[in-house]
XYZ file of C-alpha atoms in Angstrom:
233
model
C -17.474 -3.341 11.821
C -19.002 0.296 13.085
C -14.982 1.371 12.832
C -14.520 0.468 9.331
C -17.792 2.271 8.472
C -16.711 5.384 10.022
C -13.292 5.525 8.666
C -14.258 4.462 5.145
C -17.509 7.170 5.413
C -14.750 9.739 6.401
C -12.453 8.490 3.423
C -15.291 9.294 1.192
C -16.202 12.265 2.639
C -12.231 13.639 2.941
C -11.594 12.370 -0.657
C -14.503 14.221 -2.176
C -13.129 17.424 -0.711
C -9.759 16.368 -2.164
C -10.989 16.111 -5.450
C -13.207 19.595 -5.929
C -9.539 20.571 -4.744
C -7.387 19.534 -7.052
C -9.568 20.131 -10.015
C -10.122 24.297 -8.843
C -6.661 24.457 -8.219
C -4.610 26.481 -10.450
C -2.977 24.788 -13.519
C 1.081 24.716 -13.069
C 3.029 26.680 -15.127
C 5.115 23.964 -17.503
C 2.114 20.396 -17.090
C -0.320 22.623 -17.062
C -3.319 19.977 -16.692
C -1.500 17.338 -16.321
C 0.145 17.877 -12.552
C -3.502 17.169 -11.179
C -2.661 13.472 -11.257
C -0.112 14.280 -8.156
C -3.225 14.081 -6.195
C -3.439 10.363 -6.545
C 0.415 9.095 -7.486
C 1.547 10.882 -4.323
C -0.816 9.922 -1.561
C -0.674 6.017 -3.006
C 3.194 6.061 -2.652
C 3.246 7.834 0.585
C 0.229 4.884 1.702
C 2.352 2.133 0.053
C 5.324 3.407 2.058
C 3.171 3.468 5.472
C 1.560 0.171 4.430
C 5.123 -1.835 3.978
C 6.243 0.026 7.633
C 3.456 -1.584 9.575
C 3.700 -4.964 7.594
C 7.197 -4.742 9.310
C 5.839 -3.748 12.530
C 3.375 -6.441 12.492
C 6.110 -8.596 11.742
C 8.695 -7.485 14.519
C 5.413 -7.959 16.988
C 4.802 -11.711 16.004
C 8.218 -12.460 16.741
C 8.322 -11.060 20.060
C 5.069 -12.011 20.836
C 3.676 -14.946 18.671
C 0.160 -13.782 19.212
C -1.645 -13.904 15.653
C -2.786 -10.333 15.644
C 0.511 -9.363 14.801
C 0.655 -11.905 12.111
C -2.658 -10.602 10.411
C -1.565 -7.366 10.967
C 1.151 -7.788 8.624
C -0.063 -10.089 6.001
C -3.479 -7.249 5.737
C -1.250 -4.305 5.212
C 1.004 -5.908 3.014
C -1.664 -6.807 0.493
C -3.204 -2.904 0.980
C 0.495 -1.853 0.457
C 0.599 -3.774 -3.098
C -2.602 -2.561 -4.142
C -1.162 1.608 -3.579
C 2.300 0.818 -4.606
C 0.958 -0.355 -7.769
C -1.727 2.498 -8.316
C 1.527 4.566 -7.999
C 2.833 2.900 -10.728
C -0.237 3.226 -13.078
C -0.428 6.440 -12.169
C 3.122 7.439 -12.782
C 3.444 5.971 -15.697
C 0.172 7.979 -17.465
C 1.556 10.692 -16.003
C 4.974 10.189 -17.090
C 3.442 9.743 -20.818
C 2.649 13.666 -21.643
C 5.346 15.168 -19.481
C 8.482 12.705 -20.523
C 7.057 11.163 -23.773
C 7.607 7.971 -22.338
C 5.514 5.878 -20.267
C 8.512 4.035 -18.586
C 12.050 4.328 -18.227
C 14.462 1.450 -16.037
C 17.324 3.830 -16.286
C 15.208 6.136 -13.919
C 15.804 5.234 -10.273
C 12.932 5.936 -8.557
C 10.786 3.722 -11.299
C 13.309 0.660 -11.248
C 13.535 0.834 -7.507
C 9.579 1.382 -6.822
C 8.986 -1.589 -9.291
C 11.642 -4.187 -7.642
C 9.678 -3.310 -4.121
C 6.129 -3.853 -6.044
C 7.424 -7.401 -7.311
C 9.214 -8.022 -3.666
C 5.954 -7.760 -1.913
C 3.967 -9.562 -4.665
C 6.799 -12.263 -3.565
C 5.840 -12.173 0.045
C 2.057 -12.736 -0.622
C 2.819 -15.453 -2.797
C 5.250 -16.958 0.117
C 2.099 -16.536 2.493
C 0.191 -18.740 -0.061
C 2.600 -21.297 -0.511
C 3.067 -21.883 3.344
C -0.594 -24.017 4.181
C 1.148 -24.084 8.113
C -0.050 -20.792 10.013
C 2.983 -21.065 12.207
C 5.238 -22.183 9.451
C 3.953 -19.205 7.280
C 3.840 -16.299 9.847
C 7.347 -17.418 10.404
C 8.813 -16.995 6.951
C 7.133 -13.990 6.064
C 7.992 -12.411 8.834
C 11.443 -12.292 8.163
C 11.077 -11.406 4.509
C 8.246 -8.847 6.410
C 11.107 -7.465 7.982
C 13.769 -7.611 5.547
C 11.848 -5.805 2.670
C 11.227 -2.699 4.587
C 14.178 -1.096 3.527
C 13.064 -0.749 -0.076
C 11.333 1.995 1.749
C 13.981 4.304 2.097
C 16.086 3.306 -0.584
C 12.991 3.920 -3.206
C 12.440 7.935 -1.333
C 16.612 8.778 -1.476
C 16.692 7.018 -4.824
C 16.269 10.617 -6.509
C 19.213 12.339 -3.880
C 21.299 8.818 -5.577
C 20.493 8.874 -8.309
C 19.719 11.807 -10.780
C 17.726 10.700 -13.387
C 14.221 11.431 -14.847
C 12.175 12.052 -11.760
C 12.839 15.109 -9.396
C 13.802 15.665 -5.944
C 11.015 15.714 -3.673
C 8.577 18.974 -3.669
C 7.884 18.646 -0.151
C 10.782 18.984 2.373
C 12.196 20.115 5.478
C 12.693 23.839 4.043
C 9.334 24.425 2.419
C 6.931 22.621 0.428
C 8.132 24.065 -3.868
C 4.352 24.107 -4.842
C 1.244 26.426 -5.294
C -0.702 26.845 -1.660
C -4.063 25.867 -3.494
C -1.977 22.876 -5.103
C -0.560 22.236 -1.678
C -3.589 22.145 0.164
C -5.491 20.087 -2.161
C -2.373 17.006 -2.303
C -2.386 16.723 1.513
C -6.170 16.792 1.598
C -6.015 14.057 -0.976
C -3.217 12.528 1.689
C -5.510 12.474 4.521
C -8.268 10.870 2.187
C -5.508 8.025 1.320
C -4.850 7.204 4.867
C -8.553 7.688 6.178
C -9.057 5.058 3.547
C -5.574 2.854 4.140
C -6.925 2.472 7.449
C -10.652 1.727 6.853
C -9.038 -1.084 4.388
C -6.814 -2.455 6.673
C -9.719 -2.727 9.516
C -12.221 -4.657 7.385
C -9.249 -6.944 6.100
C -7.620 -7.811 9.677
C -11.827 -8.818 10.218
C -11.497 -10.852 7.561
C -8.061 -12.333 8.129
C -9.518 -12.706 12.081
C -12.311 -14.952 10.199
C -10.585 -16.886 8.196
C -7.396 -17.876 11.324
C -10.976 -19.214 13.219
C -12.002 -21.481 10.234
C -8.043 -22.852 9.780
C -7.889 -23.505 13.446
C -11.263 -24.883 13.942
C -11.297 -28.730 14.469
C -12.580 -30.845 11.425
C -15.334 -33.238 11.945
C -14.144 -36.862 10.992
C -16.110 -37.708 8.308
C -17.219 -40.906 10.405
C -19.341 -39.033 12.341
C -21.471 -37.626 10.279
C -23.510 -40.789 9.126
C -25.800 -42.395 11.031
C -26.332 -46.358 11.529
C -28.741 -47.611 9.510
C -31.809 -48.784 11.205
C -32.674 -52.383 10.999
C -36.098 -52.111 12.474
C -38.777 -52.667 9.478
């Protein structure tokens, strides 16, 4: 539990930095205001992405292995992984708003392709539900665990594939296309996200730890519970 308190007091600490950041950062030239929501729609897609890689790390492991702590692994980064890939969304889509005049568009790639992975992972937490076996249900979702991973690359090329509303990436291998100040503050905000991602994903492989003891743990038969009654007067 002392690791998750350190990693979520540095999340706090790194994301309050992140924030004084991007809001004394310089506005950009055509959004003006509006850019500074890059701070959060980035960092929750780039956390989403990481989230979905180690779900399919986790599931590789239990299938070599078959030790739990793979399993948990996983199914505890998977749910973190929703909850960013669908901040991106929410994000994206208020952002998109003022700078597109729309707040969604399917005929964009990257949006079409970042929601199908959203409702793809909703579908493997819903698997995980309907599967009351451990075994049974570390098995299944580790194959669709595995399988869905490529929505990771397929959703970052989408806008090389595709050109449609969003823009090629601003950071790549030739330079980063952005203000320093604006720079700085977004990977700040990054390191927050992660700092965070993995605080999250300590406290809910605890949990997950918790609750495998309480499905494993032998039930008392309800027999022996009650006690004869006595006869004596």
């Amino acid at each position: 539990m002392t690791r998750t308190k350190v990693l979520g007091a540095l999340a706090l600490i790194v994301l309050a930095a992140g924030t004084w950041l991007a809001w004394t950062a310089p506005p950009e030239a055509v959004q003006r205001e509006y850019y500074r929501i890059i701070n959060i729609h980035v960092p929750s897609a780039w956390l989403a992405f990481l989230a979905f890689g180690v779900t399919a790390a986790g599931s590789i492991g239990w299938r070599i292995t078959r030790k739990r702590g793979w399993d948990r692994m996983a199914a505890s980064s998977a749910e973190i992984g929703v909850m960013f890939i669908a901040l991106a969304l929410v994000t994206g889509m208020i952002w998109g708003r003022p700078v597109w005049g729309r707040f969604w568009d399917w005929q964009d790639a990257r949006m079409a392709t970042t929601a199908l992975m959203f409702f793809v992972y909703l579908g493997y937490l819903g698997l995980r539900r309907a599967t009351p076996d451990p075994i049974a249900r570390a098995d299944r979702a580790s194959i669709l665990g595995i399988v869905a991973v490529v929505q990771v690359p397929l959703v970052y090329f989408s806008v090389y594939m595709w050109r449609t509303l969003h823009q090629t990436p601003t950071i790549r291998p030739d330079g980063a296309q952005m203000h320093p100040q604006m720079l700085t503050a977004m990977l700040v905000n990054l390191a927050g996200f992660t700092l965070l991602y993995l605080a999250l994903l300590s406290a809910r492989m605890l949990l997950a730890k918790r609750e495998d003891d309480l499905e494993t743990a032998p039930q008392p038969v309800a027999g022996t519970s009650v006690a004869r009654p006595s006869l004596e007067s």
